[in-house]
Amino acid sequence: MRSSESMTLAVCAAFSTALGCNAIWGISDGKPTAEPALTGAGGAGGGEAAGGAGGAAGNGEAGGNPSACPPEPFTARAPEGCHAADGDIDYLSDPENCCVPGRSCLGGACKEGKCTPVILTTTVPEEHETIGIAVEGEGAGARVLWGSGYGGTVFATEKAAGGLTEPLVVLDSTVTMLARDGSSLFITDWNLPDVLRVPLQGNITVPTVATSEGASRGWQPVAGDGWLYWVTETFQEDDAPDAPDAPHRIWAARADQSDQTGLLVLDKDAYVGGLALDSTHLYWSEMAVGATQISVQRMAIGEPSAPELVASIRVGSGERPGDITVGDRIYWVAAGDVYAANKDGSGAGVLAAAGYPSRILADSAFVYYFGAGGEQLRRVRLSGGAPELLADSTYALGVAQDCRAIYWTTARADASPPSVRMLAK
């Protein structure tokens, strides 16, 4: 186990502009862009349903509890349902009154009543990736926090078009996925069994919170109510480090301690699709090795206890569980579709035929997911209906949200460097 250690706090105090600081770290100046273009699809019909991901309501990456976010003015109406032009305001093109009065596109354009994404920042691919993501705060000073993979850095980017990007901390680590709980940021490393903690206030010292001994490739951390949970891959002695289809384990640790040995939550050969938290339970999707059922399990937050089966979906051979999120209901990916169920397991069924989506989130009105190989951001109402295309993207790696926007990180593509993007809801 690595002992607790202090890491270097990296700041660009000698430079007075965002461009100067960003250039040193291989980060773009984050000027707003209307590309990629947003494409609207279909209507937004269907009634509102109670429900809601992030923070205590999803993947541990969003600010606050998006299931409690008010749906207005973010009604997400189809263009034919937007307000008519009113004096000097054209609700189909005004970026501060897009579709309905008061709906800001947060630096993006408004096209036919739909907001377009903003690229907050990009990286130099040879120096940094953009992988895990979390959000912190609202209004002035609010930031998007993201990990740079082999770049070994956690960056903070202002939640504003053209905002400043600066390194929060530089680590001797492959910074992959992030989870935020209050004033702490938790980091998993793809190459190590440790989970690190970065305080977001005060002195930047980075202790090892816990280690998952005998396992590596930490990912999917979630944190809440004083506890931290994460997933690892477990290799047999004769497996190569990059052996495909290694089974997973789920670990638990107290969020306020250091140098712990993680407690096993899931200690069997199974594949895990994702973790999610609400105010009382940890949820995950799993599939035993060799099985043909993807199940949703839950466990009361705290020390590991016997899990409770919530729902089970029969799938074909070769399938694996996908991501999961939770609000007033549970939403998860199985057999290429988005499923939903009440927390007691009742009412389970397909919410949307989604074409093998990757990451998913939910708020008080919609489930958001990246389909088409992780390259199209879509949403579907909690009550069901036709999915709606929101934006094209390069492959999405991490996703987070607050009440106003969806944020995500992208992989490098032929014509596009790694990036951090934002789309107003």
Short mmCIF file of C-alpha atoms in Angstrom, two decimals:
data_model
loop_
_atom_site.label_atom_id
_atom_site.label_comp_id
_atom_site.label_asym_id
_atom_site.label_seq_id
_atom_site.Cartn_x
_atom_site.Cartn_y
_atom_site.Cartn_z
CA MET A 1 0.00 0.00 0.00
CA ARG A 2 1.28 3.43 -0.78
CA SER A 3 1.60 5.71 2.18
CA SER A 4 -0.08 9.08 2.28
CA GLU A 5 1.88 11.71 0.46
CA SER A 6 1.75 15.33 -0.51
CA MET A 7 1.54 16.06 -4.23
CA THR A 8 2.58 19.16 -6.13
CA LEU A 9 -0.07 21.85 -6.44
CA ALA A 10 0.33 23.13 -9.99
CA VAL A 11 -0.72 26.68 -10.68
CA CYS A 12 0.24 29.25 -13.31
CA ALA A 13 0.62 32.17 -10.94
CA ALA A 14 3.24 33.80 -13.14
CA PHE A 15 0.79 34.19 -16.00
CA SER A 16 -2.10 36.60 -15.94
CA THR A 17 -4.18 35.21 -18.79
CA ALA A 18 -5.96 31.95 -19.38
CA LEU A 19 -4.16 31.58 -22.70
CA GLY A 20 -0.74 31.83 -21.08
CA CYS A 21 -1.57 29.25 -18.44
CA ASN A 22 -3.32 26.90 -20.83
CA ALA A 23 -0.56 26.99 -23.42
CA ILE A 24 2.01 25.75 -20.91
CA TRP A 25 -0.14 22.74 -20.06
CA GLY A 26 -1.10 21.85 -23.60
CA ILE A 27 -4.67 23.06 -23.08
CA SER A 28 -6.59 25.20 -25.54
CA ASP A 29 -8.00 28.58 -24.60
CA GLY A 30 -11.51 27.10 -24.62
CA LYS A 31 -13.09 29.53 -27.04
CA PRO A 32 -16.76 28.77 -27.65
CA THR A 33 -17.80 26.92 -30.76
CA ALA A 34 -21.11 26.02 -32.29
CA GLU A 35 -19.70 22.74 -33.62
CA PRO A 36 -20.63 19.95 -33.61
CA ALA A 37 -24.05 21.01 -34.87
CA LEU A 38 -27.07 20.12 -32.79
CA THR A 39 -29.78 18.16 -34.55
CA GLY A 40 -33.34 18.04 -33.26
CA ALA A 41 -35.42 14.91 -33.72
CA GLY A 42 -39.08 14.29 -33.10
CA GLY A 43 -41.36 15.83 -30.56
CA ALA A 44 -41.06 16.06 -26.83
CA GLY A 45 -44.45 14.55 -26.20
CA GLY A 46 -45.43 12.59 -23.16
CA GLY A 47 -46.25 13.69 -19.67
CA GLU A 48 -43.80 14.49 -16.92
CA ALA A 49 -43.06 11.66 -14.52
CA ALA A 50 -41.53 11.88 -11.09
CA GLY A 51 -37.97 10.71 -11.23
CA GLY A 52 -34.53 11.72 -11.68
CA ALA A 53 -28.22 11.18 -11.90
CA GLY A 54 -25.22 12.49 -10.30
CA GLY A 55 -24.26 13.29 -6.74
CA ALA A 56 -26.59 11.31 -4.55
CA ALA A 57 -28.72 10.56 -7.56
CA GLY A 58 -26.53 8.79 -10.03
CA ASN A 59 -22.87 8.38 -10.86
CA GLY A 60 -21.44 10.53 -8.12
CA GLU A 61 -20.31 13.12 -10.64
CA ALA A 62 -22.94 15.81 -10.71
CA GLY A 63 -23.43 18.85 -8.54
CA GLY A 64 -26.36 18.75 -6.15
CA ASN A 65 -29.28 16.44 -6.82
CA PRO A 66 -30.49 16.82 -10.42
CA SER A 67 -33.62 14.80 -9.66
CA ALA A 68 -34.74 17.86 -7.69
CA CYS A 69 -33.96 20.35 -10.46
CA PRO A 70 -37.00 22.32 -11.64
CA PRO A 71 -38.09 21.40 -15.17
CA GLU A 72 -38.77 25.03 -16.14
CA PRO A 73 -37.63 26.85 -18.16
CA PHE A 74 -35.83 23.80 -19.55
CA THR A 75 -38.96 22.32 -21.09
CA ALA A 76 -37.05 20.89 -24.05
CA ARG A 77 -39.99 21.35 -26.36
CA ALA A 78 -39.83 20.40 -29.99
CA PRO A 79 -39.26 23.40 -32.29
CA GLU A 80 -42.95 23.53 -33.21
CA GLY A 81 -43.73 23.87 -29.49
CA CYS A 82 -41.42 26.83 -28.86
CA HIS A 83 -42.73 30.31 -28.17
CA ALA A 84 -43.51 32.45 -31.17
CA ALA A 85 -41.38 35.50 -31.91
CA ASP A 86 -42.10 38.28 -29.44
CA GLY A 87 -40.91 41.76 -30.36
CA ASP A 88 -37.13 41.60 -30.73
CA ILE A 89 -36.92 38.02 -29.44
CA ASP A 90 -36.87 35.11 -31.86
CA TYR A 91 -37.18 32.05 -29.65
CA LEU A 92 -35.84 29.83 -32.43
CA SER A 93 -32.49 31.66 -32.61
CA ASP A 94 -31.98 33.80 -29.48
CA PRO A 95 -29.25 32.07 -27.40
CA GLU A 96 -30.49 33.74 -24.19
CA ASN A 97 -34.13 32.87 -24.82
CA CYS A 98 -33.90 29.61 -26.75
CA CYS A 99 -37.34 28.07 -27.31
CA VAL A 100 -38.75 29.61 -24.11
CA PRO A 101 -38.10 32.88 -22.24
CA GLY A 102 -35.05 32.80 -20.01
CA ARG A 103 -33.48 29.62 -21.37
CA SER A 104 -29.79 30.40 -21.96
CA CYS A 105 -27.60 28.26 -24.22
CA LEU A 106 -24.66 29.11 -21.91
CA GLY A 107 -22.44 30.32 -24.73
CA GLY A 108 -23.75 27.95 -27.38
CA ALA A 109 -25.91 28.92 -30.32
CA CYS A 110 -29.68 28.49 -30.56
CA LYS A 111 -30.72 26.76 -33.78
CA GLU A 112 -34.41 26.11 -34.43
CA GLY A 113 -35.09 26.32 -30.69
CA LYS A 114 -32.32 23.88 -29.75
CA CYS A 115 -29.08 24.77 -27.96
CA THR A 116 -25.78 23.66 -29.49
CA PRO A 117 -22.79 22.37 -27.49
CA VAL A 118 -19.86 24.45 -26.33
CA ILE A 119 -16.33 23.06 -26.31
CA LEU A 120 -14.99 24.32 -22.99
CA THR A 121 -11.42 23.21 -23.62
CA THR A 122 -9.28 20.81 -25.65
CA THR A 123 -5.92 19.19 -24.99
CA VAL A 124 -2.78 18.35 -26.91
CA PRO A 125 -3.28 14.59 -27.42
CA GLU A 126 0.38 13.72 -26.88
CA GLU A 127 0.31 15.38 -23.44
CA HIS A 128 -3.15 14.83 -21.95
CA GLU A 129 -6.37 12.92 -22.39
CA THR A 130 -9.81 14.00 -21.17
CA ILE A 131 -11.36 11.12 -19.23
CA GLY A 132 -13.18 11.28 -15.88
CA ILE A 133 -15.28 14.34 -15.05
CA ALA A 134 -17.05 15.93 -12.10
CA VAL A 135 -18.64 19.32 -11.52
CA GLU A 136 -18.34 21.72 -8.61
CA GLY A 137 -20.47 24.67 -7.66
CA GLU A 138 -22.98 26.96 -9.35
CA GLY A 139 -22.68 30.52 -10.63
CA ALA A 140 -19.44 32.48 -10.38
CA GLY A 141 -16.46 30.25 -9.65
CA ALA A 142 -18.21 27.04 -10.72
CA ARG A 143 -15.85 24.52 -12.30
CA VAL A 144 -15.69 21.33 -14.28
CA LEU A 145 -13.02 18.98 -12.92
CA TRP A 146 -11.50 16.39 -15.23
CA GLY A 147 -8.70 13.84 -15.32
CA SER A 148 -6.03 13.78 -18.01
CA GLY A 149 -5.23 10.05 -18.02
CA TYR A 150 -1.57 9.48 -18.82
CA GLY A 151 -1.07 13.24 -18.33
CA GLY A 152 -1.32 12.59 -14.58
CA THR A 153 -3.23 15.81 -13.89
CA VAL A 154 -6.60 16.88 -12.57
CA PHE A 155 -7.64 20.07 -14.34
CA ALA A 156 -10.30 22.60 -13.39
CA THR A 157 -12.16 24.41 -16.17
CA GLU A 158 -14.62 27.21 -15.53
CA LYS A 159 -18.22 26.40 -16.48
CA ALA A 160 -18.30 29.14 -19.06
CA ALA A 161 -17.52 29.48 -22.74
CA GLY A 162 -13.99 30.84 -23.03
CA GLY A 163 -13.32 30.23 -19.35
CA LEU A 164 -9.99 29.56 -17.67
CA THR A 165 -8.51 26.06 -17.47
CA GLU A 166 -5.79 25.42 -14.93
CA PRO A 167 -4.25 22.35 -13.26
CA LEU A 168 -5.67 21.58 -9.84
CA VAL A 169 -3.10 18.96 -8.91
CA VAL A 170 -0.35 16.96 -10.65
CA LEU A 171 -0.01 13.32 -9.62
CA ASP A 172 2.32 10.42 -10.22
CA SER A 173 -0.74 8.56 -11.42
CA THR A 174 -2.84 7.68 -14.45
CA VAL A 175 -5.81 9.86 -13.58
CA THR A 176 -8.94 8.20 -14.96
CA MET A 177 -12.31 8.49 -13.23
CA LEU A 178 -13.43 11.03 -10.64
CA ALA A 179 -16.16 11.30 -8.02
CA ARG A 180 -16.94 14.35 -5.89
CA ASP A 181 -18.58 14.35 -2.49
CA GLY A 182 -18.83 17.74 -0.82
CA SER A 183 -15.36 19.30 -0.64
CA SER A 184 -13.45 16.14 -1.62
CA LEU A 185 -12.58 14.73 -5.02
CA PHE A 186 -11.80 11.01 -5.32
CA ILE A 187 -9.58 9.62 -8.07
CA THR A 188 -9.12 6.12 -9.44
CA ASP A 189 -6.03 5.02 -11.37
CA TRP A 190 -6.21 2.55 -14.26
CA ASN A 191 -2.84 1.05 -13.31
CA LEU A 192 -2.96 0.99 -9.50
CA PRO A 193 -5.20 -0.50 -6.80
CA ASP A 194 -5.43 2.80 -4.89
CA VAL A 195 -8.07 5.50 -4.61
CA LEU A 196 -6.77 9.01 -3.92
CA ARG A 197 -8.52 11.98 -2.30
CA VAL A 198 -7.98 15.61 -3.28
CA PRO A 199 -9.42 18.30 -0.98
CA LEU A 200 -11.09 21.06 -2.97
CA GLN A 201 -10.53 23.57 -0.19
CA GLY A 202 -7.41 24.39 1.81
CA ASN A 203 -4.02 22.77 1.31
CA ILE A 204 -3.69 20.32 -1.55
CA THR A 205 -2.40 17.14 0.06
CA VAL A 206 -3.38 13.91 -1.66
CA PRO A 207 -3.56 10.87 0.59
CA THR A 208 -4.34 7.35 -0.49
CA VAL A 209 -7.84 6.76 0.84
CA ALA A 210 -7.88 3.01 0.28
CA THR A 211 -6.35 0.22 -1.72
CA SER A 212 -7.98 -2.80 -3.32
CA GLU A 213 -5.27 -5.36 -2.71
CA GLY A 214 -4.77 -7.98 -5.39
CA ALA A 215 -6.72 -6.01 -7.99
CA SER A 216 -6.02 -3.15 -10.34
CA ARG A 217 -7.69 -0.93 -12.93
CA GLY A 218 -9.82 1.10 -10.57
CA TRP A 219 -12.83 2.83 -12.14
CA GLN A 220 -16.43 3.99 -11.58
CA PRO A 221 -15.97 5.64 -8.16
CA VAL A 222 -19.06 7.00 -6.43
CA ALA A 223 -19.12 8.75 -3.07
CA GLY A 224 -21.78 9.88 -0.63
CA ASP A 225 -22.90 9.80 3.00
CA GLY A 226 -19.35 9.26 4.22
CA TRP A 227 -18.63 6.23 2.01
CA LEU A 228 -16.70 5.60 -1.19
CA TYR A 229 -17.28 2.71 -3.61
CA TRP A 230 -15.38 1.69 -6.74
CA VAL A 231 -14.87 -1.16 -9.20
CA THR A 232 -11.69 -3.04 -10.12
CA GLU A 233 -10.74 -5.79 -12.50
CA THR A 234 -9.37 -8.98 -10.98
CA PHE A 235 -6.81 -11.10 -12.79
CA GLN A 236 -5.93 -14.72 -12.29
CA GLU A 237 -2.24 -15.52 -11.77
CA ASP A 238 -1.80 -16.70 -15.36
CA ASP A 239 -3.63 -13.72 -16.90
CA ALA A 240 -1.74 -11.03 -18.70
CA PRO A 241 -2.28 -7.54 -17.22
CA ASP A 242 -4.34 -6.60 -20.27
CA ALA A 243 -6.33 -9.84 -20.44
CA PRO A 244 -9.80 -9.21 -21.86
CA ASP A 245 -12.99 -9.88 -19.94
CA ALA A 246 -11.38 -10.02 -16.51
CA PRO A 247 -14.08 -10.31 -13.83
CA HIS A 248 -14.79 -7.38 -11.55
CA ARG A 249 -14.94 -6.65 -7.85
CA ILE A 250 -16.71 -3.85 -5.98
CA TRP A 251 -14.99 -2.25 -2.99
CA ALA A 252 -16.04 0.05 -0.15
CA ALA A 253 -14.11 2.40 2.14
CA ARG A 254 -14.84 5.24 4.51
CA ALA A 255 -14.40 8.51 2.66
CA ASP A 256 -12.80 10.39 5.58
CA GLN A 257 -9.98 7.96 6.35
CA SER A 258 -6.63 7.20 4.72
CA ASP A 259 -4.57 4.11 4.01
CA GLN A 260 -7.41 1.66 4.44
CA THR A 261 -7.73 -1.75 2.86
CA GLY A 262 -10.97 -1.69 0.93
CA LEU A 263 -13.88 -3.87 2.02
CA LEU A 264 -15.30 -6.20 -0.60
CA VAL A 265 -18.89 -5.56 -1.61
CA LEU A 266 -18.93 -7.96 -4.55
CA ASP A 267 -16.59 -10.93 -4.13
CA LYS A 268 -17.38 -13.30 -6.97
CA ASP A 269 -16.57 -13.68 -10.65
CA ALA A 270 -18.95 -11.23 -12.28
CA TYR A 271 -18.96 -8.33 -14.71
CA VAL A 272 -20.08 -4.95 -13.35
CA GLY A 273 -21.56 -2.30 -15.63
CA GLY A 274 -21.60 0.66 -13.26
CA LEU A 275 -22.32 2.04 -9.79
CA ALA A 276 -24.83 4.63 -8.62
CA LEU A 277 -25.91 6.13 -5.29
CA ASP A 278 -29.05 7.64 -3.89
CA SER A 279 -29.45 8.88 -0.32
CA THR A 280 -29.79 5.38 1.14
CA HIS A 281 -28.36 2.72 -1.19
CA LEU A 282 -25.57 1.74 -3.54
CA TYR A 283 -26.86 0.26 -6.83
CA TRP A 284 -25.01 -1.68 -9.47
CA SER A 285 -25.62 -3.79 -12.57
CA GLU A 286 -23.89 -7.16 -12.73
CA MET A 287 -23.71 -10.38 -14.71
CA ALA A 288 -22.10 -13.54 -13.36
CA VAL A 289 -19.43 -15.06 -15.60
CA GLY A 290 -21.13 -17.52 -17.95
CA ALA A 291 -24.64 -16.34 -17.05
CA THR A 292 -27.41 -15.04 -19.32
CA GLN A 293 -28.99 -12.64 -16.81
CA ILE A 294 -28.07 -9.02 -16.15
CA SER A 295 -29.29 -8.06 -12.71
CA VAL A 296 -29.60 -4.85 -10.72
CA GLN A 297 -28.52 -5.18 -7.10
CA ARG A 298 -28.57 -2.74 -4.23
CA MET A 299 -27.03 -2.51 -0.77
CA ALA A 300 -27.60 -0.07 2.06
CA ILE A 301 -24.87 2.60 2.23
CA GLY A 302 -22.27 1.69 4.85
CA GLU A 303 -20.16 -1.36 5.50
CA PRO A 304 -20.80 -4.19 3.06
CA SER A 305 -23.92 -6.20 3.74
CA ALA A 306 -25.98 -8.77 1.87
CA PRO A 307 -27.16 -7.24 -1.44
CA GLU A 308 -30.79 -7.17 -2.49
CA LEU A 309 -31.88 -8.21 -5.98
CA VAL A 310 -33.96 -5.45 -7.56
CA ALA A 311 -34.48 -6.64 -11.14
CA SER A 312 -33.14 -9.18 -13.63
CA ILE A 313 -33.14 -9.13 -17.43
CA ARG A 314 -32.41 -12.19 -19.60
CA VAL A 315 -29.89 -11.44 -22.34
CA GLY A 316 -28.11 -13.30 -25.13
CA SER A 317 -24.65 -14.80 -24.99
CA GLY A 318 -21.81 -12.32 -25.23
CA GLU A 319 -23.76 -9.47 -23.60
CA ARG A 320 -22.31 -7.43 -20.74
CA PRO A 321 -23.97 -5.08 -18.24
CA GLY A 322 -23.87 -1.37 -19.01
CA ASP A 323 -24.01 1.86 -17.05
CA ILE A 324 -26.58 2.58 -14.33
CA THR A 325 -28.03 5.71 -12.73
CA VAL A 326 -30.70 6.36 -10.12
CA GLY A 327 -33.13 9.09 -9.12
CA ASP A 328 -36.69 8.39 -8.05
CA ARG A 329 -36.38 5.29 -10.26
CA ILE A 330 -33.46 3.16 -11.48
CA TYR A 331 -32.20 3.33 -15.07
CA TRP A 332 -29.63 0.96 -16.53
CA VAL A 333 -28.28 -0.43 -19.80
CA ALA A 334 -28.83 -4.08 -20.75
CA ALA A 335 -28.81 -5.82 -24.13
CA GLY A 336 -28.25 -2.50 -25.88
CA ASP A 337 -31.34 -0.77 -24.46
CA VAL A 338 -32.13 1.56 -21.56
CA TYR A 339 -34.25 -0.12 -18.88
CA ALA A 340 -36.14 1.43 -15.99
CA ALA A 341 -37.64 0.07 -12.78
CA ASN A 342 -39.03 1.32 -9.51
CA LYS A 343 -36.69 0.91 -6.57
CA ASP A 344 -38.70 -2.04 -5.28
CA GLY A 345 -38.16 -3.77 -8.63
CA SER A 346 -41.69 -3.28 -9.87
CA GLY A 347 -42.48 -1.82 -13.28
CA ALA A 348 -39.24 -3.05 -14.88
CA GLY A 349 -39.06 -2.75 -18.65
CA VAL A 350 -37.43 -1.08 -21.63
CA LEU A 351 -37.54 2.71 -21.50
CA ALA A 352 -35.78 3.26 -24.84
CA ALA A 353 -34.29 1.15 -27.62
CA ALA A 354 -30.92 2.81 -27.52
CA GLY A 355 -28.41 1.00 -29.75
CA TYR A 356 -25.91 0.04 -27.05
CA PRO A 357 -25.49 3.33 -25.20
CA SER A 358 -22.46 4.04 -23.06
CA ARG A 359 -22.79 6.55 -20.19
CA ILE A 360 -26.23 7.56 -18.85
CA LEU A 361 -27.60 10.23 -16.51
CA ALA A 362 -31.07 11.29 -15.42
CA ASP A 363 -32.72 14.40 -14.01
CA SER A 364 -36.30 15.33 -13.12
CA ALA A 365 -37.51 15.06 -16.72
CA PHE A 366 -35.15 12.97 -18.88
CA VAL A 367 -32.67 10.13 -19.10
CA TYR A 368 -29.63 11.22 -21.12
CA TYR A 369 -27.33 8.72 -22.81
CA PHE A 370 -24.61 8.45 -25.41
CA GLY A 371 -25.67 6.06 -28.15
CA ALA A 372 -24.35 5.13 -31.61
CA GLY A 373 -21.05 3.91 -30.23
CA GLY A 374 -20.86 6.71 -27.66
CA GLU A 375 -20.97 9.41 -30.34
CA GLN A 376 -24.52 10.80 -30.11
CA LEU A 377 -26.01 12.45 -27.05
CA ARG A 378 -29.70 11.57 -26.81
CA ARG A 379 -32.45 11.81 -24.23
CA VAL A 380 -35.78 10.17 -23.54
CA ARG A 381 -38.50 11.33 -21.17
CA LEU A 382 -38.81 9.47 -17.89
CA SER A 383 -42.27 8.47 -19.01
CA GLY A 384 -40.88 6.97 -22.24
CA GLY A 385 -41.51 7.92 -25.84
CA ALA A 386 -39.28 8.51 -28.83
CA PRO A 387 -35.63 9.28 -27.99
CA GLU A 388 -34.41 12.69 -29.17
CA LEU A 389 -30.99 13.43 -30.68
CA LEU A 390 -29.36 16.37 -28.92
CA ALA A 391 -25.83 16.50 -30.32
CA ASP A 392 -23.22 14.64 -32.29
CA SER A 393 -19.91 14.10 -30.54
CA THR A 394 -16.70 12.16 -30.68
CA TYR A 395 -16.67 9.19 -28.29
CA ALA A 396 -17.81 10.20 -24.80
CA LEU A 397 -15.69 8.93 -21.91
CA GLY A 398 -17.01 10.70 -18.81
CA VAL A 399 -20.30 12.49 -18.18
CA ALA A 400 -21.66 14.75 -15.44
CA GLN A 401 -24.43 17.27 -14.99
CA ASP A 402 -25.91 20.06 -12.93
CA CYS A 403 -29.34 21.64 -13.14
CA ARG A 404 -28.40 23.73 -16.18
CA ALA A 405 -26.23 21.53 -18.40
CA ILE A 406 -24.70 18.21 -19.38
CA TYR A 407 -20.88 18.01 -19.38
CA TRP A 408 -18.75 15.33 -20.97
CA THR A 409 -15.22 14.42 -21.97
CA THR A 410 -14.35 12.98 -25.36
CA ALA A 411 -11.72 10.68 -26.78
CA ARG A 412 -9.35 11.76 -29.50
CA ALA A 413 -10.65 11.40 -33.06
CA ASP A 414 -8.95 11.89 -36.43
CA ALA A 415 -10.07 15.50 -36.79
CA SER A 416 -10.79 16.30 -33.14
CA PRO A 417 -8.47 16.45 -30.09
CA PRO A 418 -9.62 15.29 -26.64
CA SER A 419 -12.12 17.81 -25.29
CA VAL A 420 -14.46 18.85 -22.48
CA ARG A 421 -17.92 19.83 -23.72
CA MET A 422 -21.07 21.39 -22.31
CA LEU A 423 -24.66 21.43 -23.55
CA ALA A 424 -27.37 23.52 -21.94
CA LYS A 425 -30.44 21.51 -20.98
#
